PDB file of C-alpha atoms in Angstrom:
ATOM      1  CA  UNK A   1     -58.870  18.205 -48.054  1.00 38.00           C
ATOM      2  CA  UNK A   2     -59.618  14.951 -49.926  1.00 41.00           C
ATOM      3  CA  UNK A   3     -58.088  13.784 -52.440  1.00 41.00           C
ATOM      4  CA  UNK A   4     -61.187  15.118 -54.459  1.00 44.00           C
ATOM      5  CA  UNK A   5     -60.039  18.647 -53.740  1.00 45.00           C
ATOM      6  CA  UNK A   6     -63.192  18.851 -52.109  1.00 44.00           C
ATOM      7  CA  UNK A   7     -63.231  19.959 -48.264  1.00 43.00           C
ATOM      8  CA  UNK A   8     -63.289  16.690 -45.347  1.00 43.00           C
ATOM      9  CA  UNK A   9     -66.789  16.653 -43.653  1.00 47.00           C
ATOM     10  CA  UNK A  10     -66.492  17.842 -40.095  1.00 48.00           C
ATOM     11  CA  UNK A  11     -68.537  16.051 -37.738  1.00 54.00           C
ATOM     12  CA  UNK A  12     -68.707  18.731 -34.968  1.00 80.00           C
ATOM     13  CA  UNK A  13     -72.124  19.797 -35.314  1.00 90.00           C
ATOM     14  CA  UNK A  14     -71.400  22.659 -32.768  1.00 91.00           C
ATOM     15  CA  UNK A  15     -68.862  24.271 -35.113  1.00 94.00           C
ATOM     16  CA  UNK A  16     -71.001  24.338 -37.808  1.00 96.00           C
ATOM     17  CA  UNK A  17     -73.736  26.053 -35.129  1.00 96.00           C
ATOM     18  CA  UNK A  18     -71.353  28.587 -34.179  1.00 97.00           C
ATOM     19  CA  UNK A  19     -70.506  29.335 -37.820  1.00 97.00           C
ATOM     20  CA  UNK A  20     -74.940  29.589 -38.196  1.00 98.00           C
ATOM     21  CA  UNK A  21     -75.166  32.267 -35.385  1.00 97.00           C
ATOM     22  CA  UNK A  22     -71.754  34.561 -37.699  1.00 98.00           C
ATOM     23  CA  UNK A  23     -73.536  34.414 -40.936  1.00 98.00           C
ATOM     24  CA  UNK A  24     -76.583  35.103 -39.449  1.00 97.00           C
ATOM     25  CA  UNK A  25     -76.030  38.016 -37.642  1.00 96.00           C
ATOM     26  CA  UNK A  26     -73.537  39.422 -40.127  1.00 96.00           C
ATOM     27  CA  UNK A  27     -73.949  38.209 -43.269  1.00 97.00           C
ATOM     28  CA  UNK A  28     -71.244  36.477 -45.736  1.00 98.00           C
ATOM     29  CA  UNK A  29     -69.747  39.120 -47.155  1.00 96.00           C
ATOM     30  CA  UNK A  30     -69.109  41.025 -43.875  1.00 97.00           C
ATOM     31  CA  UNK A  31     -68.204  38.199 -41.756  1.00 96.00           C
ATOM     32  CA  UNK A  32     -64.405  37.351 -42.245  1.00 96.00           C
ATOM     33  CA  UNK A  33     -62.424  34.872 -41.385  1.00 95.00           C
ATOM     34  CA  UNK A  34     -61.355  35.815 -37.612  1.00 96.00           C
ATOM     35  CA  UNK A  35     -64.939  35.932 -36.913  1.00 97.00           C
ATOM     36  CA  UNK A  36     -65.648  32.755 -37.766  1.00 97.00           C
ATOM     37  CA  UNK A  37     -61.794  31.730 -35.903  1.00 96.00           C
ATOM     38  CA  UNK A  38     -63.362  33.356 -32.639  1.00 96.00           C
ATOM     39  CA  UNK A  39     -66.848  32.037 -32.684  1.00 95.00           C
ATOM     40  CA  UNK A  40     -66.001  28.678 -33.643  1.00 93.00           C
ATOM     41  CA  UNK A  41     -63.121  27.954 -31.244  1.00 92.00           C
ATOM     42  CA  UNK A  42     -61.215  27.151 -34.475  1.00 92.00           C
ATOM     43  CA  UNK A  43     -57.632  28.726 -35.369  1.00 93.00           C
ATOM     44  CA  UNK A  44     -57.394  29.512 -38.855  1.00 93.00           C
ATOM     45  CA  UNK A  45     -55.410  26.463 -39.993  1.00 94.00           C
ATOM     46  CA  UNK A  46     -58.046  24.239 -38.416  1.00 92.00           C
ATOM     47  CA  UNK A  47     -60.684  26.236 -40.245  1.00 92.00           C
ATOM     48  CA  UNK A  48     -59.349  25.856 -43.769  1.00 91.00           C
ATOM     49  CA  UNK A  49     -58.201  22.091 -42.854  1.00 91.00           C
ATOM     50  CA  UNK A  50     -61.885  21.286 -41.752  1.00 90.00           C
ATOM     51  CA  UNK A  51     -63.485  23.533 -44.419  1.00 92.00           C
ATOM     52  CA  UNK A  52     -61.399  24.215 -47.031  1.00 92.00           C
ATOM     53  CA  UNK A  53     -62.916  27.888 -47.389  1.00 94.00           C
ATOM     54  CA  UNK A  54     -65.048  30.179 -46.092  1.00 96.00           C
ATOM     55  CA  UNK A  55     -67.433  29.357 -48.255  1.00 96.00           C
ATOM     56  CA  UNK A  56     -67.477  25.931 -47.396  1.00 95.00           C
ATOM     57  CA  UNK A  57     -67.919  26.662 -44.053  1.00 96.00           C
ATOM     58  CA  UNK A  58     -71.426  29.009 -45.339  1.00 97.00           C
ATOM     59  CA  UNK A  59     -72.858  26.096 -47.268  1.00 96.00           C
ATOM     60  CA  UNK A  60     -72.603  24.144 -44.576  1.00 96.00           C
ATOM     61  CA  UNK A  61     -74.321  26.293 -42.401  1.00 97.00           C
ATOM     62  CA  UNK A  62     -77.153  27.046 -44.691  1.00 98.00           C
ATOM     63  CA  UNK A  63     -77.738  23.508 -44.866  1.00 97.00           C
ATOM     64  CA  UNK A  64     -77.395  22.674 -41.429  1.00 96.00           C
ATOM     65  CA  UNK A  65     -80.163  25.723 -40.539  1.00 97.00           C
ATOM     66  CA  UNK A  66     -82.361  24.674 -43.988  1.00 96.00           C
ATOM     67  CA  UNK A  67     -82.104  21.127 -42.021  1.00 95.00           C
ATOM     68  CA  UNK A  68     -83.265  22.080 -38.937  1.00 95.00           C
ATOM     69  CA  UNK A  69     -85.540  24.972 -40.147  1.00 96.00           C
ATOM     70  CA  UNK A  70     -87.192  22.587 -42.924  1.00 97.00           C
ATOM     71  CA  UNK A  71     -87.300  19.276 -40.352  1.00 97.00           C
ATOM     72  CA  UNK A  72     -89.624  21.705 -38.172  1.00 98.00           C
ATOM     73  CA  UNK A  73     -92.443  22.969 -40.427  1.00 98.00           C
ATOM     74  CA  UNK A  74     -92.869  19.605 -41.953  1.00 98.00           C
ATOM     75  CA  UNK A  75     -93.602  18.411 -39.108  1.00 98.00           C
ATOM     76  CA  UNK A  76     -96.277  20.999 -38.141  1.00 99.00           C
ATOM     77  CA  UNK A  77     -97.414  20.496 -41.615  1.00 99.00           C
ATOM     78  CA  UNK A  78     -97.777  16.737 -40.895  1.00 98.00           C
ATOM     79  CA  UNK A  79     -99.105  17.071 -37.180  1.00 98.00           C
ATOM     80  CA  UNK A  80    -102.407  15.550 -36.514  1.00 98.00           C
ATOM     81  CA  UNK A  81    -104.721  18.881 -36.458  1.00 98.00           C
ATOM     82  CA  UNK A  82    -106.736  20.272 -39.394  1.00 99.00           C
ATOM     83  CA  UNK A  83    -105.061  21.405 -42.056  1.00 99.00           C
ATOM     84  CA  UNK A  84    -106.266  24.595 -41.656  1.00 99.00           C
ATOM     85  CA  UNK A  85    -105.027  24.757 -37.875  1.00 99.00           C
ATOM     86  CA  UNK A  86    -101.850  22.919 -39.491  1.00 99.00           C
ATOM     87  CA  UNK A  87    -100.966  26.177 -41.930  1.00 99.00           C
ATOM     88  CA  UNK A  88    -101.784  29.213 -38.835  1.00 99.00           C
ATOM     89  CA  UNK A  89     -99.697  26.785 -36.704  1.00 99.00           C
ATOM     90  CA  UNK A  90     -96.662  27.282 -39.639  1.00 99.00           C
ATOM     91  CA  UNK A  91     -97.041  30.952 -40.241  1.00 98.00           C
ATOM     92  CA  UNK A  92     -97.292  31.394 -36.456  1.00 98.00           C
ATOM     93  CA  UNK A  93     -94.087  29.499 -35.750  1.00 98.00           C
ATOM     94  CA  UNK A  94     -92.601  31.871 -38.391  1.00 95.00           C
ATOM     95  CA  UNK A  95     -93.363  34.395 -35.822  1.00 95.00           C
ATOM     96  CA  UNK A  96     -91.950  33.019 -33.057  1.00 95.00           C
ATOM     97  CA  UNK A  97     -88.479  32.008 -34.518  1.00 93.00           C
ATOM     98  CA  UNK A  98     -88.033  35.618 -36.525  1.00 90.00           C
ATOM     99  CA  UNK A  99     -89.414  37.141 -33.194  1.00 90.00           C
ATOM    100  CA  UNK A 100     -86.466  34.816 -31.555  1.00 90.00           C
ATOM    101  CA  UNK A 101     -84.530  36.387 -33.919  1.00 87.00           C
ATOM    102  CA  UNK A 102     -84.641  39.674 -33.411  1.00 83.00           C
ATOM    103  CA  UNK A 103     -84.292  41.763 -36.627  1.00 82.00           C
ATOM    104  CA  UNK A 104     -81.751  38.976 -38.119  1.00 92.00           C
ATOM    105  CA  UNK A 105     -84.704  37.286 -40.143  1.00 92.00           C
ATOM    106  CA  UNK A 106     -84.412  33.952 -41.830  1.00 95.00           C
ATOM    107  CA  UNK A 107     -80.899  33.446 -42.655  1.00 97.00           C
ATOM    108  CA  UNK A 108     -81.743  31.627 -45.622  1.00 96.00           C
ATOM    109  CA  UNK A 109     -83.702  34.704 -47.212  1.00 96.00           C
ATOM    110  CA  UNK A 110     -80.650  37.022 -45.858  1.00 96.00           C
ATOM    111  CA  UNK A 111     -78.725  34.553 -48.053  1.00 98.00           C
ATOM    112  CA  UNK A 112     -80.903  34.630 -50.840  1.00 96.00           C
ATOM    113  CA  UNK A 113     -81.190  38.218 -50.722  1.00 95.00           C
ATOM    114  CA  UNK A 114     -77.412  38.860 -50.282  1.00 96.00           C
ATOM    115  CA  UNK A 115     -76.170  36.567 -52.851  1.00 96.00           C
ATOM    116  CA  UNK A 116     -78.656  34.395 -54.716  1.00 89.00           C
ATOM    117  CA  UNK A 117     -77.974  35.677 -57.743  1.00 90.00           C
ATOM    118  CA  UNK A 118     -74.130  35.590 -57.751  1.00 95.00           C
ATOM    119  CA  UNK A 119     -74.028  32.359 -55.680  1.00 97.00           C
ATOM    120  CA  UNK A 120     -74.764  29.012 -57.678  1.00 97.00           C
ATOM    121  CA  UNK A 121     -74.882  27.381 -54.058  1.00 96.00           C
ATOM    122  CA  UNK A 122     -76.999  29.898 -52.206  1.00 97.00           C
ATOM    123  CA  UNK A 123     -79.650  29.770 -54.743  1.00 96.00           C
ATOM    124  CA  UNK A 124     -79.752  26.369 -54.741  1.00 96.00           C
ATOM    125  CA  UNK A 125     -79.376  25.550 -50.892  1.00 97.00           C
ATOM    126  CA  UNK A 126     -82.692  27.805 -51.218  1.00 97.00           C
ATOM    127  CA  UNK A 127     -84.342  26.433 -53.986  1.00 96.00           C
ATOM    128  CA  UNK A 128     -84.440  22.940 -53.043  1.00 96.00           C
ATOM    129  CA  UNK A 129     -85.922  24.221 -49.363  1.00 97.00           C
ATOM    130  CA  UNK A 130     -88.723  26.530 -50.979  1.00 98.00           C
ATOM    131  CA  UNK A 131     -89.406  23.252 -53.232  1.00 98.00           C
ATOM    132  CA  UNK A 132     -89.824  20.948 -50.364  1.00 98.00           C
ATOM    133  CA  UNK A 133     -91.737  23.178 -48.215  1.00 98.00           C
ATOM    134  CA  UNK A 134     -93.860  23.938 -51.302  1.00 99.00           C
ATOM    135  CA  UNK A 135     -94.621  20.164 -51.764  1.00 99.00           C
ATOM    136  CA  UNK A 136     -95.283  19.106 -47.699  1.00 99.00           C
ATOM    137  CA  UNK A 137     -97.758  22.465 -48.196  1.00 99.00           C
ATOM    138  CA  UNK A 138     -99.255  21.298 -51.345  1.00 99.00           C
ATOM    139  CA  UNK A 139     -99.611  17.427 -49.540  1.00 99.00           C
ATOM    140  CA  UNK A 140    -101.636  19.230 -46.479  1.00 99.00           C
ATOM    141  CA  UNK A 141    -103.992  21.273 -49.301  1.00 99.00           C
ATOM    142  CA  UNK A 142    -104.777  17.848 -51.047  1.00 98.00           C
ATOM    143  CA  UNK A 143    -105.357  16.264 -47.511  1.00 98.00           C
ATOM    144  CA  UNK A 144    -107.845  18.882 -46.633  1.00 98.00           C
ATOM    145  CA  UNK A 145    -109.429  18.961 -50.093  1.00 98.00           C
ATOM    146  CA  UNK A 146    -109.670  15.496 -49.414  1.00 98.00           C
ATOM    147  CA  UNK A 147    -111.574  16.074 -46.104  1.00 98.00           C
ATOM    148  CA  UNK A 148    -113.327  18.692 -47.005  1.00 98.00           C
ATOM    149  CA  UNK A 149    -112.119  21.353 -45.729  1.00 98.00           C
ATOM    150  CA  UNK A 150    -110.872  22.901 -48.828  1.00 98.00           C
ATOM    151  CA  UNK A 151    -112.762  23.277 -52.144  1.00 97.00           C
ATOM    152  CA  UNK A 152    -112.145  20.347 -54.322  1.00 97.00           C
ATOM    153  CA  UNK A 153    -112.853  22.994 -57.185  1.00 97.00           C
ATOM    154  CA  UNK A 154    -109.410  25.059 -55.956  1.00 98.00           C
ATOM    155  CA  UNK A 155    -106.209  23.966 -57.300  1.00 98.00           C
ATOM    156  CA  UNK A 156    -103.799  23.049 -54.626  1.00 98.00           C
ATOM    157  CA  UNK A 157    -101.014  23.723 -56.572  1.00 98.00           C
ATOM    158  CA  UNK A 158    -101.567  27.000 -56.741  1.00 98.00           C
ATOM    159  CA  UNK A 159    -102.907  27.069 -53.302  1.00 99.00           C
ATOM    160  CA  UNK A 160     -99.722  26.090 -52.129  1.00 99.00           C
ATOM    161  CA  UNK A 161     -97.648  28.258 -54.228  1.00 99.00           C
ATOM    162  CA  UNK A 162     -99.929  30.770 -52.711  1.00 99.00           C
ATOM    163  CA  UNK A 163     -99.433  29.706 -49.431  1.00 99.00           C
ATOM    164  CA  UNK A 164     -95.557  29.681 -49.859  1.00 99.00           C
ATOM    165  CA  UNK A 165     -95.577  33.243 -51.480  1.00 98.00           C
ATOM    166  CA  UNK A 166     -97.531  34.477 -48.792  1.00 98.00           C
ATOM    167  CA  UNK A 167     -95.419  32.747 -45.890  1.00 98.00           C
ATOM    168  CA  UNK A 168     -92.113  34.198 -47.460  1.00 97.00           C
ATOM    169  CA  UNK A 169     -93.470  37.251 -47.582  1.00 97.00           C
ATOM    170  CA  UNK A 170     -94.224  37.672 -43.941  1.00 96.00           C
ATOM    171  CA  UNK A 171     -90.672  35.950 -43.581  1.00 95.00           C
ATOM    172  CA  UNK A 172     -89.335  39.112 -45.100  1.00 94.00           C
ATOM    173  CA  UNK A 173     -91.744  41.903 -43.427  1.00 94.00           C
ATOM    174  CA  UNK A 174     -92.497  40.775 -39.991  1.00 94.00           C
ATOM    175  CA  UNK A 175     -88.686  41.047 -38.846  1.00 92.00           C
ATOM    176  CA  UNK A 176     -88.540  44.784 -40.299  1.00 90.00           C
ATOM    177  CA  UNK A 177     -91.583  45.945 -38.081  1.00 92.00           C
ATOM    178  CA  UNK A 178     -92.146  43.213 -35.232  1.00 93.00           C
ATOM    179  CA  UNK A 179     -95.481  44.051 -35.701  1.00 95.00           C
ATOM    180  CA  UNK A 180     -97.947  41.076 -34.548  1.00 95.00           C
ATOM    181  CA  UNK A 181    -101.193  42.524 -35.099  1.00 97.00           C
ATOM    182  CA  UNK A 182    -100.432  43.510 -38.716  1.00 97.00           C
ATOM    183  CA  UNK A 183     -98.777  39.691 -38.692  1.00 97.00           C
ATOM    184  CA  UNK A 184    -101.765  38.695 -37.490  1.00 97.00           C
ATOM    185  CA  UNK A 185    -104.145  40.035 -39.754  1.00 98.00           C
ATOM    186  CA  UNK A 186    -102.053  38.809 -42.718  1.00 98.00           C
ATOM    187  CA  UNK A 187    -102.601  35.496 -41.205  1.00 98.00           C
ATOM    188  CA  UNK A 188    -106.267  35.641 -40.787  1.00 98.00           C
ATOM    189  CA  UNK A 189    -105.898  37.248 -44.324  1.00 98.00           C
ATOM    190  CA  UNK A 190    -103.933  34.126 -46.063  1.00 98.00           C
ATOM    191  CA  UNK A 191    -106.124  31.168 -44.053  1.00 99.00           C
ATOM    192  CA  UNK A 192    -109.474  33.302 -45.576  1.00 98.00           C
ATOM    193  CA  UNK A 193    -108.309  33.395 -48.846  1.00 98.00           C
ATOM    194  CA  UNK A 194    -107.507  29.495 -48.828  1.00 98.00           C
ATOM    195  CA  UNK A 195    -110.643  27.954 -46.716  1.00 97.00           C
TER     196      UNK A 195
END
């Protein structure tokens, strides 16, 4: 530990992977400690010397998959393609990485959903990535509002917290029923209701 009390960084990326891949498929409160020893290649000393706690060792991970999660769909939300091509290219890579997934989800809505609420750092690990997907969506409704592809009469705030509500909800239903032609019609559903 420093001499802050708070936990060293650790700079091996693939530790904090292998921690992703526990959480994920178990969840925080069932995952314990010789998990995390095991998948990580760490013994337990190491652990608590690199993390400090188990929880450390979850915050980290949520940020390190919000990082890599969040780098992704801005960057389809940025890509040079209509915006409207731009948002069915997001909600379809939704598919593909929950589909990846198996019925494990987005491990930061298993977070949320497991302890949000009694977790100052899980809400807010997933809080500041709903607010900065929100805003890179709302950027791509102004840019096609100001191309013409969307309504200038629409708001694209709401739009986009449209948008987000709607991609978040698929987040949470497709991985329950793998369905892709019900995901599909929500798509084709979501893209009406915005162009």
């Amino acid at each position: 530990m420093s001499k802050s009390g708070r936990p060293r960084a650790f700079k091996d990326t693939a530790v904090v992977d292998a921690a992703v891949e526990v959480f994920w498929s178990r969840g925080y409160e069932a995952c314990s400690t010789d998990d995390l020893c095991k998948e990580t290649g760490l013994g337990r000393g190491s652990l608590y010397n690199a993390f400090g706690s188990k929880h450390e060792l979850y915050e980290q991970a949520l940020i390190r998959y919000q990082q890599l999660g969040l780098s992704e769909q801005i960057d389809i939300l940025r890509a040079d393609m209509p915006v409207k091509e731009r948002l069915r290219s997001l909600l379809e890579w939704e598919i593909r990485e929950d589909s990846a997934a198996g019925d494990r989800g987005c491990l930061l809505i298993n977070a949320s959903a497991e302890r949000g609420k009694s977790d100052p750092s899980v809400e807010k690990i997933f809080t500041q990535h709903a607010s900065q997907l929100e805003r890179a969506i709302e950027e791509a409704m102004r840019e096609g509002q100001s191309n013409g592809e969307i309504s200038p009469e629409r708001n694209a705030q709401e739009l986009a917290a449209f948008f987000l509500s709607s991609y978040y909800g698929l987040r949470v239903l497709y991985p329950g029923t793998m369905n892709r032609a019900l995901a599909g019609r929500i798509i084709d559903g979501v893209l009406a209701a915005v162009f």
